PDB file of C-alpha atoms in Angstrom:
ATOM      1  CA  MET A 316     -17.050   5.565  32.269  1.00  0.00           C
ATOM      2  CA  LYS A 317     -19.475   6.498  35.018  1.00  0.00           C
ATOM      3  CA  ALA A 318     -21.263   3.646  36.783  1.00  0.00           C
ATOM      4  CA  TRP A 319     -24.633   4.967  35.698  1.00  0.00           C
ATOM      5  CA  HIS A 320     -23.803   4.761  31.986  1.00  0.00           C
ATOM      6  CA  LYS A 321     -24.081   1.541  30.002  1.00  0.00           C
ATOM      7  CA  THR A 322     -22.266   0.640  26.817  1.00  0.00           C
ATOM      8  CA  MET A 323     -23.599   2.329  23.709  1.00  0.00           C
ATOM      9  CA  ALA A 324     -23.715   0.837  20.210  1.00  0.00           C
ATOM     10  CA  ALA A 325     -23.062   2.827  17.051  1.00  0.00           C
ATOM     11  CA  VAL A 326     -24.759   1.834  13.805  1.00  0.00           C
ATOM     12  CA  LEU A 327     -23.428   3.316  10.589  1.00  0.00           C
ATOM     13  CA  CYS A 328     -26.416   4.235   8.469  1.00  0.00           C
ATOM     14  CA  SER A 329     -26.112   5.924   5.045  1.00  0.00           C
ATOM     15  CA  GLY A 330     -23.599   8.585   6.044  1.00  0.00           C
ATOM     16  CA  ALA A 331     -25.031   9.315   9.508  1.00  0.00           C
ATOM     17  CA  VAL A 332     -24.125   7.434  12.663  1.00  0.00           C
ATOM     18  CA  LEU A 333     -27.081   6.494  14.821  1.00  0.00           C
ATOM     19  CA  MET A 334     -26.185   6.318  18.501  1.00  0.00           C
ATOM     20  CA  ALA A 335     -28.150   4.190  20.932  1.00  0.00           C
ATOM     21  CA  SER A 336     -27.817   1.982  23.977  1.00  0.00           C
ATOM     22  CA  GLY A 337     -28.091  -1.244  23.944  1.00  0.00           C
ATOM     23  CA  VAL A 338     -55.277   4.592  36.357  1.00  0.00           C
ATOM     24  CA  GLY A 339     -56.399   7.851  36.706  1.00  0.00           C
ATOM     25  CA  ALA A 340     -58.506  10.033  34.439  1.00  0.00           C
ATOM     26  CA  ASP A 341     -58.092   9.871  30.679  1.00  0.00           C
ATOM     27  CA  PRO A 342     -55.341  12.146  29.321  1.00  0.00           C
ATOM     28  CA  VAL A 343     -56.346  15.585  28.193  1.00  0.00           C
ATOM     29  CA  GLN A 344     -55.305  18.061  25.506  1.00  0.00           C
ATOM     30  CA  ALA A 345     -55.544  16.352  22.128  1.00  0.00           C
ATOM     31  CA  SER A 346     -52.208  15.477  20.602  1.00  0.00           C
ATOM     32  CA  GLY A 347     -51.057  14.972  17.033  1.00  0.00           C
ATOM     33  CA  ILE A 348     -48.752  12.033  17.795  1.00  0.00           C
ATOM     34  CA  GLN A 349     -47.896  10.058  14.684  1.00  0.00           C
ATOM     35  CA  SER A 350     -45.844   6.891  14.520  1.00  0.00           C
ATOM     36  CA  GLN A 351     -42.505   6.432  12.807  1.00  0.00           C
ATOM     37  CA  ALA A 352     -40.559   3.237  13.094  1.00  0.00           C
ATOM     38  CA  TYR A 353     -36.985   4.185  13.985  1.00  0.00           C
ATOM     39  CA  ALA A 354     -35.983   7.380  15.783  1.00  0.00           C
ATOM     40  CA  PRO A 355     -32.759   7.159  17.795  1.00  0.00           C
ATOM     41  CA  VAL A 356     -30.349   9.957  18.600  1.00  0.00           C
ATOM     42  CA  VAL A 357     -28.449  10.863  15.416  1.00  0.00           C
ATOM     43  CA  LEU A 358     -24.720  11.510  15.592  1.00  0.00           C
ATOM     44  CA  LEU A 359     -23.736  13.884  12.800  1.00  0.00           C
ATOM     45  CA  GLN A 360     -20.751  13.692  10.503  1.00  0.00           C
ATOM     46  CA  PRO A 361     -18.215  16.575  10.778  1.00  0.00           C
ATOM     47  CA  GLU A 362     -19.351  18.123   7.487  1.00  0.00           C
ATOM     48  CA  GLN A 363     -22.884  18.468   8.885  1.00  0.00           C
ATOM     49  CA  ASN A 364     -21.713  20.765  11.676  1.00  0.00           C
ATOM     50  CA  ILE A 365     -23.070  24.335  11.582  1.00  0.00           C
ATOM     51  CA  PRO A 366     -20.082  26.699  11.968  1.00  0.00           C
ATOM     52  CA  PHE A 367     -20.512  30.217  13.324  1.00  0.00           C
ATOM     53  CA  SER A 368     -18.179  33.185  13.591  1.00  0.00           C
ATOM     54  CA  ILE A 369     -18.586  35.521  16.569  1.00  0.00           C
ATOM     55  CA  GLN A 370     -17.198  39.068  16.767  1.00  0.00           C
ATOM     56  CA  PHE A 371     -17.614  41.543  19.608  1.00  0.00           C
ATOM     57  CA  ILE A 372     -18.834  44.915  18.314  1.00  0.00           C
ATOM     58  CA  ASP A 373     -19.643  48.305  19.846  1.00  0.00           C
ATOM     59  CA  GLY A 374     -22.395  48.495  22.446  1.00  0.00           C
ATOM     60  CA  PHE A 375     -21.638  45.273  24.344  1.00  0.00           C
ATOM     61  CA  VAL A 376     -23.013  43.249  21.446  1.00  0.00           C
ATOM     62  CA  ALA A 377     -21.785  40.108  19.710  1.00  0.00           C
ATOM     63  CA  LYS A 378     -22.347  39.671  15.983  1.00  0.00           C
ATOM     64  CA  VAL A 379     -22.995  36.024  15.085  1.00  0.00           C
ATOM     65  CA  THR A 380     -22.632  34.840  11.479  1.00  0.00           C
ATOM     66  CA  ASN A 381     -23.701  31.453  10.186  1.00  0.00           C
ATOM     67  CA  ALA A 382     -20.718  30.466   8.043  1.00  0.00           C
ATOM     68  CA  LYS A 383     -22.876  28.285   5.786  1.00  0.00           C
ATOM     69  CA  THR A 384     -25.821  30.589   5.108  1.00  0.00           C
ATOM     70  CA  LYS A 385     -24.104  33.926   5.902  1.00  0.00           C
ATOM     71  CA  ALA A 386     -27.159  34.854   7.993  1.00  0.00           C
ATOM     72  CA  THR A 387     -26.269  37.233  10.823  1.00  0.00           C
ATOM     73  CA  SER A 388     -27.791  38.023  14.198  1.00  0.00           C
ATOM     74  CA  THR A 389     -26.761  40.030  17.240  1.00  0.00           C
ATOM     75  CA  VAL A 390     -26.700  39.108  20.904  1.00  0.00           C
ATOM     76  CA  ASP A 391     -26.691  41.466  23.873  1.00  0.00           C
ATOM     77  CA  ILE A 392     -23.644  40.527  25.996  1.00  0.00           C
ATOM     78  CA  SER A 393     -23.897  43.371  28.502  1.00  0.00           C
ATOM     79  CA  ASP A 394     -24.506  40.909  31.372  1.00  0.00           C
ATOM     80  CA  ASN A 395     -20.750  40.398  31.487  1.00  0.00           C
ATOM     81  CA  LYS A 396     -19.699  43.963  30.684  1.00  0.00           C
ATOM     82  CA  ALA A 397     -17.810  44.426  33.950  1.00  0.00           C
ATOM     83  CA  THR A 398     -15.441  41.619  32.975  1.00  0.00           C
ATOM     84  CA  TYR A 399     -15.025  42.947  29.439  1.00  0.00           C
ATOM     85  CA  VAL A 400     -14.187  46.430  30.715  1.00  0.00           C
ATOM     86  CA  ARG A 401     -11.791  45.080  33.330  1.00  0.00           C
ATOM     87  CA  GLN A 402      -9.939  43.025  30.702  1.00  0.00           C
ATOM     88  CA  GLY A 403      -9.651  45.961  28.315  1.00  0.00           C
ATOM     89  CA  ILE A 404     -11.976  44.595  25.643  1.00  0.00           C
ATOM     90  CA  TYR A 405     -14.506  47.432  25.982  1.00  0.00           C
ATOM     91  CA  HIS A 406     -14.458  50.954  27.294  1.00  0.00           C
ATOM     92  CA  ALA A 407     -17.022  51.660  30.006  1.00  0.00           C
ATOM     93  CA  ASN A 408     -19.213  53.471  27.469  1.00  0.00           C
ATOM     94  CA  GLY A 409     -19.482  50.289  25.366  1.00  0.00           C
ATOM     95  CA  LYS A 410     -16.953  51.288  22.711  1.00  0.00           C
ATOM     96  CA  LEU A 411     -14.948  48.274  21.572  1.00  0.00           C
ATOM     97  CA  GLN A 412     -11.321  48.668  22.621  1.00  0.00           C
ATOM     98  CA  LYS A 413      -9.815  45.396  21.411  1.00  0.00           C
ATOM     99  CA  ALA A 414     -11.007  43.139  18.589  1.00  0.00           C
ATOM    100  CA  THR A 415     -12.308  39.944  20.152  1.00  0.00           C
ATOM    101  CA  ASP A 416     -13.741  36.780  18.641  1.00  0.00           C
ATOM    102  CA  GLY A 417     -15.813  34.135  20.339  1.00  0.00           C
ATOM    103  CA  TYR A 418     -16.117  30.493  19.427  1.00  0.00           C
ATOM    104  CA  THR A 419     -18.783  27.807  19.070  1.00  0.00           C
ATOM    105  CA  GLN A 420     -19.480  24.334  20.331  1.00  0.00           C
ATOM    106  CA  LYS A 421     -19.572  21.797  17.497  1.00  0.00           C
ATOM    107  CA  LEU A 422     -22.886  20.216  16.604  1.00  0.00           C
ATOM    108  CA  VAL A 423     -22.452  16.487  16.999  1.00  0.00           C
ATOM    109  CA  GLU A 424     -25.883  15.021  17.740  1.00  0.00           C
ATOM    110  CA  LEU A 425     -29.582  15.483  17.096  1.00  0.00           C
ATOM    111  CA  VAL A 426     -32.285  14.397  19.548  1.00  0.00           C
ATOM    112  CA  PRO A 427     -35.779  13.473  18.313  1.00  0.00           C
ATOM    113  CA  PHE A 428     -38.798  15.442  19.537  1.00  0.00           C
ATOM    114  CA  ARG A 429     -42.415  16.170  18.582  1.00  0.00           C
ATOM    115  CA  ASP A 430     -43.179  19.725  17.555  1.00  0.00           C
ATOM    116  CA  THR A 431     -46.395  21.568  18.431  1.00  0.00           C
ATOM    117  CA  LYS A 432     -48.134  19.979  15.419  1.00  0.00           C
ATOM    118  CA  GLY A 433     -47.086  16.458  16.374  1.00  0.00           C
ATOM    119  CA  ASN A 434     -44.442  16.125  13.655  1.00  0.00           C
ATOM    120  CA  LEU A 435     -41.337  14.098  14.428  1.00  0.00           C
ATOM    121  CA  ARG A 436     -38.321  16.392  14.194  1.00  0.00           C
ATOM    122  CA  TYR A 437     -34.746  16.433  15.493  1.00  0.00           C
ATOM    123  CA  ILE A 438     -33.125  19.191  17.512  1.00  0.00           C
ATOM    124  CA  GLY A 439     -29.512  20.226  17.983  1.00  0.00           C
ATOM    125  CA  LYS A 440     -28.035  22.796  20.337  1.00  0.00           C
ATOM    126  CA  GLN A 441     -24.684  24.599  20.186  1.00  0.00           C
ATOM    127  CA  THR A 442     -23.417  26.905  22.909  1.00  0.00           C
ATOM    128  CA  LEU A 443     -21.787  30.141  21.717  1.00  0.00           C
ATOM    129  CA  TRP A 444     -18.955  31.327  23.953  1.00  0.00           C
ATOM    130  CA  GLY A 445     -17.100  34.596  24.302  1.00  0.00           C
ATOM    131  CA  LEU A 446     -13.786  34.689  26.176  1.00  0.00           C
ATOM    132  CA  ASN A 447     -13.972  31.120  27.502  1.00  0.00           C
ATOM    133  CA  THR A 448     -16.454  28.370  28.339  1.00  0.00           C
ATOM    134  CA  GLU A 449     -17.571  30.289  31.414  1.00  0.00           C
ATOM    135  CA  ASP A 450     -18.568  33.235  29.217  1.00  0.00           C
ATOM    136  CA  ARG A 451     -21.718  31.821  27.594  1.00  0.00           C
ATOM    137  CA  LEU A 452     -23.281  34.242  25.121  1.00  0.00           C
ATOM    138  CA  ALA A 453     -26.157  32.406  23.461  1.00  0.00           C
ATOM    139  CA  VAL A 454     -27.355  29.115  22.023  1.00  0.00           C
ATOM    140  CA  ALA A 455     -27.810  28.167  18.381  1.00  0.00           C
ATOM    141  CA  THR A 456     -30.790  25.828  18.063  1.00  0.00           C
ATOM    142  CA  SER A 457     -31.258  23.897  14.843  1.00  0.00           C
ATOM    143  CA  VAL A 458     -34.280  21.831  13.815  1.00  0.00           C
ATOM    144  CA  TRP A 459     -33.866  18.976  11.366  1.00  0.00           C
ATOM    145  CA  ASN A 460     -35.823  16.336   9.489  1.00  0.00           C
ATOM    146  CA  ILE A 461     -34.516  12.884   8.580  1.00  0.00           C
ATOM    147  CA  VAL A 462     -35.269  11.891   4.982  1.00  0.00           C
ATOM    148  CA  ASN A 463     -33.980   8.597   3.577  1.00  0.00           C
ATOM    149  CA  LYS A 464     -31.790   8.323   6.674  1.00  0.00           C
ATOM    150  CA  GLN A 465     -30.127  11.648   5.895  1.00  0.00           C
ATOM    151  CA  PRO A 466     -30.399  14.776   8.129  1.00  0.00           C
ATOM    152  CA  GLN A 467     -31.961  17.805   6.406  1.00  0.00           C
ATOM    153  CA  LEU A 468     -31.729  21.196   8.111  1.00  0.00           C
ATOM    154  CA  LEU A 469     -35.054  23.022   8.463  1.00  0.00           C
ATOM    155  CA  GLN A 470     -34.194  26.103  10.533  1.00  0.00           C
ATOM    156  CA  VAL A 471     -31.599  27.700  12.803  1.00  0.00           C
ATOM    157  CA  SER A 472     -32.099  30.332  15.497  1.00  0.00           C
ATOM    158  CA  VAL A 473     -29.565  32.130  17.698  1.00  0.00           C
ATOM    159  CA  GLN A 474     -30.760  33.675  20.929  1.00  0.00           C
ATOM    160  CA  LYS A 475     -30.059  34.188  24.605  1.00  0.00           C
ATOM    161  CA  ALA A 476     -30.548  30.900  26.398  1.00  0.00           C
ATOM    162  CA  ASP A 477     -32.492  29.729  29.380  1.00  0.00           C
ATOM    163  CA  TRP A 478     -29.417  28.063  30.833  1.00  0.00           C
ATOM    164  CA  ASP A 479     -31.454  26.063  33.334  1.00  0.00           C
ATOM    165  CA  ASN A 480     -33.018  24.214  30.411  1.00  0.00           C
ATOM    166  CA  MET A 481     -29.803  23.141  28.739  1.00  0.00           C
ATOM    167  CA  PRO A 482     -28.928  19.420  28.778  1.00  0.00           C
ATOM    168  CA  SER A 483     -26.723  17.911  31.446  1.00  0.00           C
ATOM    169  CA  PRO A 484     -23.095  17.965  30.261  1.00  0.00           C
ATOM    170  CA  ASP A 485     -22.395  14.624  31.956  1.00  0.00           C
ATOM    171  CA  VAL A 486     -25.178  12.459  30.551  1.00  0.00           C
ATOM    172  CA  THR A 487     -25.851  11.114  27.054  1.00  0.00           C
ATOM    173  CA  ILE A 488     -29.466  10.998  25.894  1.00  0.00           C
ATOM    174  CA  ASN A 489     -30.638   7.450  25.114  1.00  0.00           C
ATOM    175  CA  SER A 490     -27.833   5.903  27.151  1.00  0.00           C
ATOM    176  CA  GLY A 491     -28.666   3.151  29.599  1.00  0.00           C
ATOM    177  CA  PHE A 492     -29.221   3.985  33.235  1.00  0.00           C
ATOM    178  CA  ASN A 493     -28.625   1.633  36.148  1.00  0.00           C
ATOM    179  CA  LEU A 494     -31.838   1.384  38.157  1.00  0.00           C
ATOM    180  CA  GLY A 495     -31.981  -2.406  38.283  1.00  0.00           C
ATOM    181  CA  ASN A 496     -33.450  -2.854  34.802  1.00  0.00           C
ATOM    182  CA  ASP A 497     -31.498  -3.397  31.589  1.00  0.00           C
ATOM    183  CA  SER A 498     -34.210  -1.635  29.575  1.00  0.00           C
ATOM    184  CA  THR A 499     -33.981   1.687  31.479  1.00  0.00           C
ATOM    185  CA  PHE A 500     -32.750   4.622  29.380  1.00  0.00           C
ATOM    186  CA  VAL A 501     -32.126   8.347  29.828  1.00  0.00           C
ATOM    187  CA  LEU A 502     -34.870  10.109  27.858  1.00  0.00           C
ATOM    188  CA  ASP A 503     -34.094  13.760  28.669  1.00  0.00           C
ATOM    189  CA  SER A 504     -31.819  15.774  30.947  1.00  0.00           C
ATOM    190  CA  LYS A 505     -31.313  19.263  32.382  1.00  0.00           C
ATOM    191  CA  TYR A 506     -28.585  21.008  34.349  1.00  0.00           C
ATOM    192  CA  ALA A 507     -29.920  23.415  36.974  1.00  0.00           C
ATOM    193  CA  ASP A 508     -30.094  24.043  40.697  1.00  0.00           C
ATOM    194  CA  VAL A 509     -33.313  22.354  41.821  1.00  0.00           C
ATOM    195  CA  THR A 510     -32.270  21.635  45.420  1.00  0.00           C
ATOM    196  CA  GLY A 511     -31.870  25.275  46.441  1.00  0.00           C
ATOM    197  CA  ASP A 512     -28.195  25.152  47.445  1.00  0.00           C
ATOM    198  CA  ASN A 513     -26.968  27.382  44.566  1.00  0.00           C
ATOM    199  CA  ILE A 514     -25.071  24.461  42.999  1.00  0.00           C
ATOM    200  CA  LYS A 515     -26.298  23.044  39.705  1.00  0.00           C
ATOM    201  CA  ASP A 516     -27.699  19.537  39.736  1.00  0.00           C
ATOM    202  CA  HIS A 517     -28.114  16.928  36.996  1.00  0.00           C
ATOM    203  CA  ILE A 518     -31.814  16.240  36.394  1.00  0.00           C
ATOM    204  CA  LEU A 519     -32.671  13.139  34.367  1.00  0.00           C
ATOM    205  CA  LEU A 520     -35.900  11.687  33.042  1.00  0.00           C
ATOM    206  CA  VAL A 521     -35.531   7.907  32.778  1.00  0.00           C
ATOM    207  CA  GLY A 522     -37.919   5.207  31.638  1.00  0.00           C
ATOM    208  CA  ASP A 523     -38.170   1.657  30.378  1.00  0.00           C
ATOM    209  CA  LYS A 524     -38.405   0.888  26.665  1.00  0.00           C
ATOM    210  CA  MET A 525     -37.450  -1.956  24.364  1.00  0.00           C
ATOM    211  CA  GLY A 526     -34.638  -1.134  21.957  1.00  0.00           C
ATOM    212  CA  VAL A 527     -32.791   1.909  20.711  1.00  0.00           C
ATOM    213  CA  SER A 528     -35.617   3.864  19.083  1.00  0.00           C
ATOM    214  CA  MET A 529     -36.818   6.769  21.205  1.00  0.00           C
ATOM    215  CA  ASN A 530     -40.077   7.055  19.269  1.00  0.00           C
ATOM    216  CA  GLN A 531     -41.867   4.369  21.260  1.00  0.00           C
ATOM    217  CA  THR A 532     -43.784   4.399  24.497  1.00  0.00           C
ATOM    218  CA  ALA A 533     -41.506   4.526  27.527  1.00  0.00           C
ATOM    219  CA  HIS A 534     -42.980   3.185  30.757  1.00  0.00           C
ATOM    220  CA  ASN A 535     -42.228   3.542  34.462  1.00  0.00           C
ATOM    221  CA  LEU A 536     -41.017   7.117  34.030  1.00  0.00           C
ATOM    222  CA  ARG A 537     -38.978   8.505  36.915  1.00  0.00           C
ATOM    223  CA  VAL A 538     -37.147  11.741  37.603  1.00  0.00           C
ATOM    224  CA  VAL A 539     -33.615  11.407  38.968  1.00  0.00           C
ATOM    225  CA  VAL A 540     -31.711  14.254  40.620  1.00  0.00           C
ATOM    226  CA  ARG A 541     -27.968  13.853  41.064  1.00  0.00           C
ATOM    227  CA  GLY A 542     -26.953  16.582  43.482  1.00  0.00           C
ATOM    228  CA  GLY A 543     -24.200  18.869  42.276  1.00  0.00           C
ATOM    229  CA  LYS A 544     -22.876  19.244  45.803  1.00  0.00           C
ATOM    230  CA  ASP A 545     -22.351  15.593  46.750  1.00  0.00           C
ATOM    231  CA  ASN A 546     -23.350  13.482  43.697  1.00  0.00           C
ATOM    232  CA  HIS A 547     -26.067  11.853  45.780  1.00  0.00           C
ATOM    233  CA  GLN A 548     -28.862  10.481  43.599  1.00  0.00           C
ATOM    234  CA  THR A 549     -32.568  10.671  44.451  1.00  0.00           C
ATOM    235  CA  PHE A 550     -35.406   9.501  42.232  1.00  0.00           C
ATOM    236  CA  ILE A 551     -39.197   9.474  42.246  1.00  0.00           C
ATOM    237  CA  SER A 552     -41.949   8.187  39.970  1.00  0.00           C
ATOM    238  CA  VAL A 553     -43.701  10.870  37.941  1.00  0.00           C
ATOM    239  CA  GLY A 554     -47.012   9.535  39.296  1.00  0.00           C
ATOM    240  CA  LYS A 555     -49.727   7.000  38.467  1.00  0.00           C
ATOM    241  CA  ARG A 556     -49.672   8.131  34.845  1.00  0.00           C
ATOM    242  CA  ASP A 557     -46.071   7.242  34.026  1.00  0.00           C
ATOM    243  CA  SER A 558     -45.846   6.481  30.302  1.00  0.00           C
ATOM    244  CA  GLY A 559     -45.252   8.582  27.201  1.00  0.00           C
ATOM    245  CA  VAL A 560     -43.658   8.857  23.754  1.00  0.00           C
ATOM    246  CA  LEU A 561     -40.642  11.191  23.660  1.00  0.00           C
ATOM    247  CA  PRO A 562     -41.362  12.659  27.124  1.00  0.00           C
ATOM    248  CA  LYS A 563     -39.581  15.882  28.043  1.00  0.00           C
ATOM    249  CA  LEU A 564     -38.363  17.855  31.049  1.00  0.00           C
ATOM    250  CA  ALA A 565     -38.579  21.591  31.721  1.00  0.00           C
ATOM    251  CA  ILE A 566     -37.190  23.542  34.663  1.00  0.00           C
ATOM    252  CA  THR A 567     -39.837  25.975  35.898  1.00  0.00           C
ATOM    253  CA  ASN A 568     -41.042  27.929  38.920  1.00  0.00           C
ATOM    254  CA  GLY A 569     -44.240  26.183  39.929  1.00  0.00           C
ATOM    255  CA  ASN A 570     -44.682  27.575  43.438  1.00  0.00           C
ATOM    256  CA  ASP A 571     -43.513  30.429  45.656  1.00  0.00           C
ATOM    257  CA  ASP A 572     -40.668  28.746  47.562  1.00  0.00           C
ATOM    258  CA  GLN A 573     -37.874  30.180  45.337  1.00  0.00           C
ATOM    259  CA  VAL A 574     -36.697  26.628  44.501  1.00  0.00           C
ATOM    260  CA  LYS A 575     -36.932  25.733  40.827  1.00  0.00           C
ATOM    261  CA  ASP A 576     -39.250  22.894  39.912  1.00  0.00           C
ATOM    262  CA  ILE A 577     -39.266  20.062  37.393  1.00  0.00           C
ATOM    263  CA  LEU A 578     -42.109  19.804  34.877  1.00  0.00           C
ATOM    264  CA  VAL A 579     -42.573  16.566  32.910  1.00  0.00           C
ATOM    265  CA  THR A 580     -44.512  16.356  29.643  1.00  0.00           C
ATOM    266  CA  MET A 581     -45.668  12.860  28.644  1.00  0.00           C
ATOM    267  CA  PRO A 582     -47.199  12.708  25.139  1.00  0.00           C
ATOM    268  CA  THR A 583     -49.479   9.746  24.494  1.00  0.00           C
ATOM    269  CA  ALA A 584     -51.614   8.608  21.553  1.00  0.00           C
ATOM    270  CA  THR A 585     -54.655  10.413  22.987  1.00  0.00           C
ATOM    271  CA  GLY A 586     -53.210  13.440  24.757  1.00  0.00           C
ATOM    272  CA  HIS A 587     -50.549  14.896  27.015  1.00  0.00           C
ATOM    273  CA  VAL A 588     -50.075  14.051  30.682  1.00  0.00           C
ATOM    274  CA  TYR A 589     -48.071  16.283  33.034  1.00  0.00           C
ATOM    275  CA  SER A 590     -46.286  15.978  36.351  1.00  0.00           C
ATOM    276  CA  GLN A 591     -44.556  18.696  38.355  1.00  0.00           C
ATOM    277  CA  LEU A 592     -42.038  17.935  41.089  1.00  0.00           C
ATOM    278  CA  THR A 593     -40.103  20.022  43.585  1.00  0.00           C
ATOM    279  CA  TRP A 594     -37.343  19.519  46.150  1.00  0.00           C
ATOM    280  CA  LYS A 595     -38.722  19.667  49.679  1.00  0.00           C
ATOM    281  CA  GLU A 596     -37.425  18.248  52.962  1.00  0.00           C
ATOM    282  CA  ASN A 597     -34.449  16.665  51.181  1.00  0.00           C
ATOM    283  CA  SER A 598     -36.562  14.720  48.698  1.00  0.00           C
ATOM    284  CA  LEU A 599     -38.548  15.097  45.510  1.00  0.00           C
ATOM    285  CA  GLN A 600     -42.278  15.670  45.975  1.00  0.00           C
ATOM    286  CA  PRO A 601     -45.183  16.654  43.696  1.00  0.00           C
ATOM    287  CA  VAL A 602     -45.922  20.367  43.525  1.00  0.00           C
ATOM    288  CA  VAL A 603     -49.536  19.422  42.795  1.00  0.00           C
ATOM    289  CA  GLU A 604     -51.092  15.962  42.886  1.00  0.00           C
ATOM    290  CA  GLN A 605     -50.904  14.576  39.344  1.00  0.00           C
ATOM    291  CA  GLY A 606     -54.624  14.054  38.917  1.00  0.00           C
ATOM    292  CA  LYS A 607     -55.386  17.664  39.829  1.00  0.00           C
ATOM    293  CA  LEU A 608     -52.558  18.997  37.652  1.00  0.00           C
ATOM    294  CA  ASN A 609     -54.138  17.263  34.654  1.00  0.00           C
ATOM    295  CA  ASP A 610     -57.611  18.653  35.329  1.00  0.00           C
ATOM    296  CA  ARG A 611     -57.955  21.353  32.667  1.00  0.00           C
ATOM    297  CA  GLU A 612     -60.562  23.117  34.777  1.00  0.00           C
ATOM    298  CA  ALA A 613     -57.818  23.594  37.362  1.00  0.00           C
ATOM    299  CA  TYR A 614     -54.586  23.980  35.368  1.00  0.00           C
ATOM    300  CA  GLN A 615     -53.651  24.918  31.814  1.00  0.00           C
ATOM    301  CA  PRO A 616     -50.217  24.078  30.363  1.00  0.00           C
ATOM    302  CA  VAL A 617     -48.031  26.742  28.784  1.00  0.00           C
ATOM    303  CA  ILE A 618     -46.604  25.129  25.656  1.00  0.00           C
ATOM    304  CA  GLY A 619     -43.126  26.051  24.477  1.00  0.00           C
ATOM    305  CA  VAL A 620     -41.765  26.430  20.973  1.00  0.00           C
ATOM    306  CA  TYR A 621     -40.756  22.777  20.778  1.00  0.00           C
ATOM    307  CA  GLY A 622     -43.984  21.207  21.980  1.00  0.00           C
ATOM    308  CA  GLU A 623     -43.321  20.555  25.661  1.00  0.00           C
ATOM    309  CA  ALA A 624     -44.957  22.340  28.581  1.00  0.00           C
ATOM    310  CA  ILE A 625     -42.788  25.090  30.076  1.00  0.00           C
ATOM    311  CA  GLY A 626     -45.249  26.096  32.801  1.00  0.00           C
ATOM    312  CA  MET A 627     -48.630  25.330  34.348  1.00  0.00           C
ATOM    313  CA  ASN A 628     -51.127  28.137  34.977  1.00  0.00           C
ATOM    314  CA  LYS A 629     -53.920  27.948  37.504  1.00  0.00           C
ATOM    315  CA  THR A 630     -57.325  28.696  36.044  1.00  0.00           C
ATOM    316  CA  LYS A 631     -59.557  31.425  37.403  1.00  0.00           C
ATOM    317  CA  LYS A 632     -61.549  28.750  39.212  1.00  0.00           C
ATOM    318  CA  GLN A 633     -58.558  28.073  41.450  1.00  0.00           C
TER     319      GLN A 633
END
């Protein structure tokens, strides 16, 4: 086990296993945050997995079928057509030459989040692969509700992924993190190159909270970057406003330096607070001072499908 992980406890709960480890201006943008007592990461039972079948078809396209619902969708896989042609799977004109099936990552856990209406929901992600784990085709994203401690599926979508905004493969959400405090937990993670060396890094949002439920205010929020090149860890506070309920990360392009940036969304009872950080001079630094970033006359957040900010736009007054 890595030094930066702490022991996790598993609590069997009605058929699902719940995994856990043991001054500025007022916030802006009204939020629909509602309270709910217990919201840890949910580890699913095998029968709750969503199986998919994947077949390559003519035109450099993969046909994806949900084995439970029989719903189908197609994914453009032409990004890797040179490999498929070289390996004799497709002709150069896109005609399928050899029947080929892909395969799917199993769905094992659901992470709580707040949707755009402030409802507490749970999200799961499954990578769809083609020839091997290097040949990533798409991501199946499922949204769930928990009723009487049982997961209930609300919707599933299959689409090309923003791979920079996929979770770190090395870190477990809601696991403990060693920053000198036993109440520090990993609240979100991403896997992307944010240091500009063309090697993916592990980006973590950590904070202090009491107990296993994620649906409580986490304080002292910090962003940690573990460099993919040398495993060196650097961290920085998100700013003076450093608390939120179910805070989230997004990898964005917030300036013109060609280095991807880190955007933090911090929901509170009265609104959302944002911070945006970038790698500069071998350290993490704010793209924009936090107070200015949260001035709606200066910046407006771009809200994604799942409630977190995925970009910050300057207003015309800038």
